[in-house]
One Martini backbone bead per residue (centre of mass of N, CA, C, O) as a GRO file, in nm:
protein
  125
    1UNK     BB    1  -0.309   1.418  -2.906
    2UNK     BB    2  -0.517   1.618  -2.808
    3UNK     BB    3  -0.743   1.427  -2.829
    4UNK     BB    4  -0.652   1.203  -2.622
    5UNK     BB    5  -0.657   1.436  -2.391
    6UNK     BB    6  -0.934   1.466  -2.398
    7UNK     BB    7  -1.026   1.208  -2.355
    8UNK     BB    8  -0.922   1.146  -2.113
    9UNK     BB    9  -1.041   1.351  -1.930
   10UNK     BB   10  -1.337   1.274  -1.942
   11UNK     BB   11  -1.311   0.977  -1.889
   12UNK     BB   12  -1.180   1.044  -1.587
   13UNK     BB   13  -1.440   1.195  -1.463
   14UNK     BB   14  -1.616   0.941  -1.533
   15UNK     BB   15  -1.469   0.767  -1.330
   16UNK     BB   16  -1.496   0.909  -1.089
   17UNK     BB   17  -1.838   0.911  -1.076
   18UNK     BB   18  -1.848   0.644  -1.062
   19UNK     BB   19  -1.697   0.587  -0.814
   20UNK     BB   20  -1.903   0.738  -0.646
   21UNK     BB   21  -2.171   0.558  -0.707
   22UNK     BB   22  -2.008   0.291  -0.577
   23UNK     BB   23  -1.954   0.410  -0.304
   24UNK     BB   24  -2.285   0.415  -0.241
   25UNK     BB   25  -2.293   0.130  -0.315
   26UNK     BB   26  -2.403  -0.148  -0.104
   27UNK     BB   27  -2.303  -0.383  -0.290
   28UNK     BB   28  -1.993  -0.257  -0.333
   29UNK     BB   29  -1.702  -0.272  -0.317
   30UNK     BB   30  -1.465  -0.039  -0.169
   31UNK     BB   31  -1.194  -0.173  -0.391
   32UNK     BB   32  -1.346   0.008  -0.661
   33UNK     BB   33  -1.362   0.324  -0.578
   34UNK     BB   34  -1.058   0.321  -0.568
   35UNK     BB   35  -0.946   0.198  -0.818
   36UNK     BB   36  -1.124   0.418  -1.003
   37UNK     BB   37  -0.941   0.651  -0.874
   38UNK     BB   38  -0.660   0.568  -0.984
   39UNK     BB   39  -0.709   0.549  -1.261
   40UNK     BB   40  -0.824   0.838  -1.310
   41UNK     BB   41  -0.543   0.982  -1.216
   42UNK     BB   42  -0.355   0.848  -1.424
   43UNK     BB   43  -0.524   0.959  -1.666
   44UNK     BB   44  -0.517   1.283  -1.544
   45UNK     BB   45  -0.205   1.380  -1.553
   46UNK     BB   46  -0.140   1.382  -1.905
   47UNK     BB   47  -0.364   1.607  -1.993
   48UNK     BB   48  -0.202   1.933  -1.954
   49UNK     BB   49   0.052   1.808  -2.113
   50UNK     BB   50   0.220   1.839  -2.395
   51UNK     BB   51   0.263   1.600  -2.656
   52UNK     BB   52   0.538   1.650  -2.870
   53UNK     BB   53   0.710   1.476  -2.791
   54UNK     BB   54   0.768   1.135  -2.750
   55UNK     BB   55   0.797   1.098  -2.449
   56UNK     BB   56   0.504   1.214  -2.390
   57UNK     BB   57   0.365   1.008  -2.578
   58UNK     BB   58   0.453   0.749  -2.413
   59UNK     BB   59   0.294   0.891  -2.136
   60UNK     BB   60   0.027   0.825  -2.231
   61UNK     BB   61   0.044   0.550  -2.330
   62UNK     BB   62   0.073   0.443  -2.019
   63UNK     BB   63  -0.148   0.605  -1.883
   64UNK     BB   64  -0.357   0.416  -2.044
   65UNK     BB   65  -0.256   0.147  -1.964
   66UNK     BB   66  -0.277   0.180  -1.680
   67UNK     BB   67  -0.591   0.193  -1.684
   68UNK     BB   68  -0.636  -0.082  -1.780
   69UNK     BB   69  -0.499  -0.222  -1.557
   70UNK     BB   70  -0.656  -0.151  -1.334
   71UNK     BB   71  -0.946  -0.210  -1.470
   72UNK     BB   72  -0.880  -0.530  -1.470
   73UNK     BB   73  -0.854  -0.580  -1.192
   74UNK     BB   74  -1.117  -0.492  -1.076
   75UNK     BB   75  -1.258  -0.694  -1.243
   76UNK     BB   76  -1.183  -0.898  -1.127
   77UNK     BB   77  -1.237  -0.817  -0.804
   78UNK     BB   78  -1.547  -0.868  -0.901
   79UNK     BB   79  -1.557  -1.164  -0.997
   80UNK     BB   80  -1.450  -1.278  -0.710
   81UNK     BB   81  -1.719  -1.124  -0.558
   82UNK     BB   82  -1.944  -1.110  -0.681
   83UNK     BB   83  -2.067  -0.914  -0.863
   84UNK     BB   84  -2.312  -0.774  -1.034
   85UNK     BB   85  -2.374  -0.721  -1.356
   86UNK     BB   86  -2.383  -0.372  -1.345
   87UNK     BB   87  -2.093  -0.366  -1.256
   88UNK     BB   88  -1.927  -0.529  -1.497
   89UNK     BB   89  -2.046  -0.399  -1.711
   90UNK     BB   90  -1.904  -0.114  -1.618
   91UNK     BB   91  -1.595  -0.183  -1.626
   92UNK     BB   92  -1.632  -0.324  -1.926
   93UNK     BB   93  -1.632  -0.030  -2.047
   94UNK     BB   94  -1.375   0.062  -1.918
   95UNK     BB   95  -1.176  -0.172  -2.031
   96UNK     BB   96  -1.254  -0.066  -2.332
   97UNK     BB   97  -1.204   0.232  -2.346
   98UNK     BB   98  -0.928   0.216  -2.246
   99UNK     BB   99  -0.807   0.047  -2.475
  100UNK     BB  100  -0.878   0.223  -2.689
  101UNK     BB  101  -0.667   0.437  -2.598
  102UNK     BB  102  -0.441   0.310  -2.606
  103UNK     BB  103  -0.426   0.253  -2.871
  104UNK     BB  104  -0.422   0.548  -3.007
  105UNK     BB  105  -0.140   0.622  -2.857
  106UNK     BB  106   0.011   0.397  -3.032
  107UNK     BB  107  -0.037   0.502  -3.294
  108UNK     BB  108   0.066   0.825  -3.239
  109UNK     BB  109   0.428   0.795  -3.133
  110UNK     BB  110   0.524   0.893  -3.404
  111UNK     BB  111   0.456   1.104  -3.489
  112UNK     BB  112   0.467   1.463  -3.639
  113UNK     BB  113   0.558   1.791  -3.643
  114UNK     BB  114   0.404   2.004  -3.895
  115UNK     BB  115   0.452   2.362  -3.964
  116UNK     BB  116   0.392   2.357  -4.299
  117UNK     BB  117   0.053   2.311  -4.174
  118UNK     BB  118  -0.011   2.530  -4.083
  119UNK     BB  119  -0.249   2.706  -4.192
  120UNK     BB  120  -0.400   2.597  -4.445
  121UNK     BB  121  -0.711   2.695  -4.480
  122UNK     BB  122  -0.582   3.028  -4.471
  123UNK     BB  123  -0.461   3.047  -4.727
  124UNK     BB  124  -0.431   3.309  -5.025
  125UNK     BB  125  -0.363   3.121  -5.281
   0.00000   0.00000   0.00000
């Protein structure tokens, strides 16, 4: 669960760099850099505190859902709105790596944690 908090972490920063990009960009609509703020923002809430047991667990697979969720509706209003093909293509990129987010979290959420495997190559017999 570690690598996939770290995953989120990065691309929660990319996805506020990108809003902000899209922010200064003047074709763009203004509720769409607001929208992949929210989306980072839940995205980046559950980067800091350890995932080991299921309600945590389930806490992270939330928060990629969330952002799945948010950033399919972005791409819906982007859209309806009719935006240029490198918005959309920008959107559904972050739509397709939050699903990959989501699937991976889901995936991991019934781990447990073996501490008779910690220190495993380190061992000296």
């Amino acid at each position: 669960m570690l690598k996939i908090r770290l995953w989120a972490a990065l691309w929660a920063a990319t996805t506020i760099v990108l809003a902000l990009l899209l922010f200064i960009t003047p074709s763009a609509d203004l509720a769409l850099p607001i929208l992949l703020a929210i989306a980072a923002l839940c995205l980046a809430i559950v980067t800091p505190f350890d995932a080991t047991k299921r309600a945590a667990r389930l806490r992270v697979v939330a928060a990629c859902g969330t952002y799945a969720g948010i950033c399919v509706g972005a791409l819906g209003w982007a859209i309806w709105q009719g935006q240029s093909f490198g918005i959309l293509a920008l959107l559904a990129i972050m739509v397709a790596f939050g699903l990959f987010l989501s699937g991976w979290a889901w995936t991991t959420r019934a781990r447990k944690h073996r501490t008779g495997w910690g220190g495993y190559y380190d061992r000296a017999d």
